[in-house]
Coordinates of C-alpha atoms in Angstrom, one line a residue:
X12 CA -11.6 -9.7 -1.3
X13 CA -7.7 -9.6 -1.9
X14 CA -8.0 -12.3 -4.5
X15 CA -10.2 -10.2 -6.2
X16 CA -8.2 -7.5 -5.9
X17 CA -5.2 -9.2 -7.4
X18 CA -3.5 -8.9 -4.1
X19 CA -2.7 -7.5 -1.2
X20 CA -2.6 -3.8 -1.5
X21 CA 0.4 -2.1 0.1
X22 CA -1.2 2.0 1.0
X23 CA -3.4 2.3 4.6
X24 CA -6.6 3.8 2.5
X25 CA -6.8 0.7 0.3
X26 CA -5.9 -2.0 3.4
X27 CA -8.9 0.0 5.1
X28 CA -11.4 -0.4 2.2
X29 CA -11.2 -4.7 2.6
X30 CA -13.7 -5.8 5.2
X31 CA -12.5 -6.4 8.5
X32 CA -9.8 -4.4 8.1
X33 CA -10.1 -0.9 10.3
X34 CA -7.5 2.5 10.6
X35 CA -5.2 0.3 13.2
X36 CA -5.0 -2.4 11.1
X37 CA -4.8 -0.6 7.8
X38 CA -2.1 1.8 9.0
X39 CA 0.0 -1.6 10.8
X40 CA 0.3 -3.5 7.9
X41 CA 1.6 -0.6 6.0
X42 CA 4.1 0.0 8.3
X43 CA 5.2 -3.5 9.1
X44 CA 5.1 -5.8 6.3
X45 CA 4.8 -2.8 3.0
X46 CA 7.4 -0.3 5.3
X47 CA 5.3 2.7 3.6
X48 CA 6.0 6.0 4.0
X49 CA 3.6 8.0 6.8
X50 CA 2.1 5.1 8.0
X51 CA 1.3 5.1 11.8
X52 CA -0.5 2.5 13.4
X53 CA -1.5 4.1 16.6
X54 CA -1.9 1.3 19.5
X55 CA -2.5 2.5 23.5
X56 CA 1.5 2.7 23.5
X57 CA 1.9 5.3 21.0
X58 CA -1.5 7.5 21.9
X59 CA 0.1 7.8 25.1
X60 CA 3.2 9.2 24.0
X61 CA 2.0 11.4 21.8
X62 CA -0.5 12.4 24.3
X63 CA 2.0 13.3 27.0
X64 CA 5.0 14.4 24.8
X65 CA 2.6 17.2 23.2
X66 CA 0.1 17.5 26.0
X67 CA -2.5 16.4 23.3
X68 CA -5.0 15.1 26.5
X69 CA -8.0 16.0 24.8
X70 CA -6.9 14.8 21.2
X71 CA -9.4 12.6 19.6
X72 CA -8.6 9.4 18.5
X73 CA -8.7 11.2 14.3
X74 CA -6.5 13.8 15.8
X75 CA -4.3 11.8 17.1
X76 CA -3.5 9.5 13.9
X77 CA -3.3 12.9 12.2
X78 CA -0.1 14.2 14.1
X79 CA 1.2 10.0 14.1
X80 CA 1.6 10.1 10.8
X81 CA 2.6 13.9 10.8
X82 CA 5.5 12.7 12.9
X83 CA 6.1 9.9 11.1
X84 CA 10.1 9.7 9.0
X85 CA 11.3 8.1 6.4
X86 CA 11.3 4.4 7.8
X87 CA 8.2 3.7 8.8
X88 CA 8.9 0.2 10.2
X89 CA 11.6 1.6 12.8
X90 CA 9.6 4.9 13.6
X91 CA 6.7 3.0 14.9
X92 CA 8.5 -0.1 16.4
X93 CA 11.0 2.3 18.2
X94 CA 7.2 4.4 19.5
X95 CA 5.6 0.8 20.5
X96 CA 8.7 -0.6 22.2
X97 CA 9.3 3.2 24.0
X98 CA 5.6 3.1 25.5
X99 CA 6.1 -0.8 26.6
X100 CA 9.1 -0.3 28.2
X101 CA 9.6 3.5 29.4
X102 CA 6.5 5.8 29.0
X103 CA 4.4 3.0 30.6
X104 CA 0.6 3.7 31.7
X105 CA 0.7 3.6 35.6
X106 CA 4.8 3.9 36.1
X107 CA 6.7 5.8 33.8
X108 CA 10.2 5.8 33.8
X109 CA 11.0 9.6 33.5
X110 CA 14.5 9.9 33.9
X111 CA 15.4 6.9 31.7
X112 CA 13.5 8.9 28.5
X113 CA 15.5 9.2 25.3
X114 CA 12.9 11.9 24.9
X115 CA 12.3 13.8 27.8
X116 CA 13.8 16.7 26.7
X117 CA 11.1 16.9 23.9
X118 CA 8.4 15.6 26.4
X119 CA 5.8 18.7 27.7
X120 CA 5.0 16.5 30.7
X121 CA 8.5 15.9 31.8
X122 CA 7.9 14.3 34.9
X123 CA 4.7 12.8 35.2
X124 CA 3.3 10.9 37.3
X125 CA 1.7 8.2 35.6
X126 CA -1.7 9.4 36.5
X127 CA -2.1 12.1 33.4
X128 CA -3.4 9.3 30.9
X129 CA -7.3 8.2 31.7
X130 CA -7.8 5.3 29.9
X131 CA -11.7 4.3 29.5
X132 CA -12.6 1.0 30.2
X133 CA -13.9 -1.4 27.8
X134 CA -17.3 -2.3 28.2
X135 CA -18.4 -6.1 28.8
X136 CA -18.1 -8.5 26.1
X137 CA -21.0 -10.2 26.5
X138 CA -24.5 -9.0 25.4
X139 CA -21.9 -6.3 23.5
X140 CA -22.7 -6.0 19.9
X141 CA -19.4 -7.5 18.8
X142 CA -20.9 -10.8 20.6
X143 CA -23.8 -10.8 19.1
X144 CA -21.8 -10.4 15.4
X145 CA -19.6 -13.3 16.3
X146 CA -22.4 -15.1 17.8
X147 CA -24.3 -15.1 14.3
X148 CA -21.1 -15.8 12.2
X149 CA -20.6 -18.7 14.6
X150 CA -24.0 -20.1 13.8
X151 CA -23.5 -19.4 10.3
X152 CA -20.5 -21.6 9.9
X153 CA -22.7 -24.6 11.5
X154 CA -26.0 -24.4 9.7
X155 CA -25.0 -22.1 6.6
X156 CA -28.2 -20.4 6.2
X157 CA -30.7 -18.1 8.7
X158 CA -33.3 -16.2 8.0
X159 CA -33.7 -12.5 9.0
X160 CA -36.4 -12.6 10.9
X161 CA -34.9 -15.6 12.7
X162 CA -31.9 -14.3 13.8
X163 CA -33.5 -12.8 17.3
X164 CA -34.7 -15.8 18.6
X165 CA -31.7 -17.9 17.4
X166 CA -29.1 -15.4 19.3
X167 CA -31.4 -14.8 22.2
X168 CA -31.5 -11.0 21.0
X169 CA -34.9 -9.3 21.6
X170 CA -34.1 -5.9 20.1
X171 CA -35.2 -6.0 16.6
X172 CA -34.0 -2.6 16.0
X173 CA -30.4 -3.7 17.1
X174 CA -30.7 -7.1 15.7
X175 CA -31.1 -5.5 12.4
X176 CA -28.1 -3.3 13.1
X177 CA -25.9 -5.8 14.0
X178 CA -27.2 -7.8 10.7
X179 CA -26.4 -4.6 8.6
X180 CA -23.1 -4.8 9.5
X181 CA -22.1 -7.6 9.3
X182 CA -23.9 -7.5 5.5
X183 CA -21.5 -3.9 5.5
X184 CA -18.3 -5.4 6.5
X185 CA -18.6 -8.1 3.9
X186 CA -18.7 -11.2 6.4
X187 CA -22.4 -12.0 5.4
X188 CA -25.1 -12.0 2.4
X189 CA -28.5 -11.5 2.2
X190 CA -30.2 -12.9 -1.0
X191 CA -34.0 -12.5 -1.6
X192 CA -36.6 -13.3 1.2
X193 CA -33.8 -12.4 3.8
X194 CA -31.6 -15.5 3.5
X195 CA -28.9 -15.0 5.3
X196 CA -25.6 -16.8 4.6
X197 CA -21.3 -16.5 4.8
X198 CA -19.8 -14.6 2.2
X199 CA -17.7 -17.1 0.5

């Protein structure tokens, strides 16, 4: 997809539009390797600053990568290092380090405890749909071709309904194609 792009493009909304490549990833790359203006990768570090230094608890994860880039300077690339490096080493998850905050003064849950930030979490990897996905690109790369209908019964997946969904995306995210009869196959 970037060769037929001509290249690598350097702005978050056309990262995002290359398969694979979701808001994180669009917004990091951006930041790090183009330094672009506004871009804000927001990783578990930097929700939870934002969360606690504007008592933005209840902020969705949209709303969140709204005020990021809201917040965001002129240098990107230091902005967002300085926010990733501040959550790793000060406003940490479980043991915050308060009194050591270059921002405290700013922060609207000077102290806390450590216990404001409730991180869900993830659910199992196996029998996840991301399992399944890799599971069928896996057996893509060894036998190149599968039929739709197949694709249960090769993966051990007995939900048609989510077999199918799991198929779509794949087929969406431009890791797999579908020709006539439901031949399924690697992009190349």
């Amino acid at each position: 997809a970037v060769v037929e792009r001509g290249g690598l493009p350097e702005e978050p909304v056309e990262l995002a539009e290359l398969p694979g490549i979701g808001p994180y990833t669009s917004q990091a790359v951006a930041a790090f390797a183009f330094k672009r203006p506004k871009a804000a990768p927001v990783d578990t570090n930097i929700e939870r600053i934002l969360k606690r230094v504007f008592k933005a608890y209840n902020f969705t994860k949209p709303e969140i990568a709204v005020l990021a880039r809201e917040l965001v300077p002129g240098d990107s690339w230091s902005w967002n290092h300085a926010l990733m490096d501040l959550g790793a080493t000060v406003c940490t998850a479980k043991s915050p380090k308060c009194e050591a905050c270059p921002i405290k003064d700013l922060c609207a849950s000077y102290p806390c405890s450590g216990n404001d930030v409730v991180k869900k979490p993830q659910g199992k990897f196996k029998d996840s749909d991301r399992f399944y996905r890799g599971a069928l690109v896996s057996f893509l790369r060894q036998h190149n071709v599968l039929r739709r209908k197949q694709v249960g019964e090769k993966l051990g997946l007995t939900d048609s309904d989510r077999c199918g969904r799991i198929i779509d995306s794949l087929i969406k995210d431009q890791f797999i194609i579908e020709e006539a009869g439901g031949k399924l196959s690697l992009r190349n």
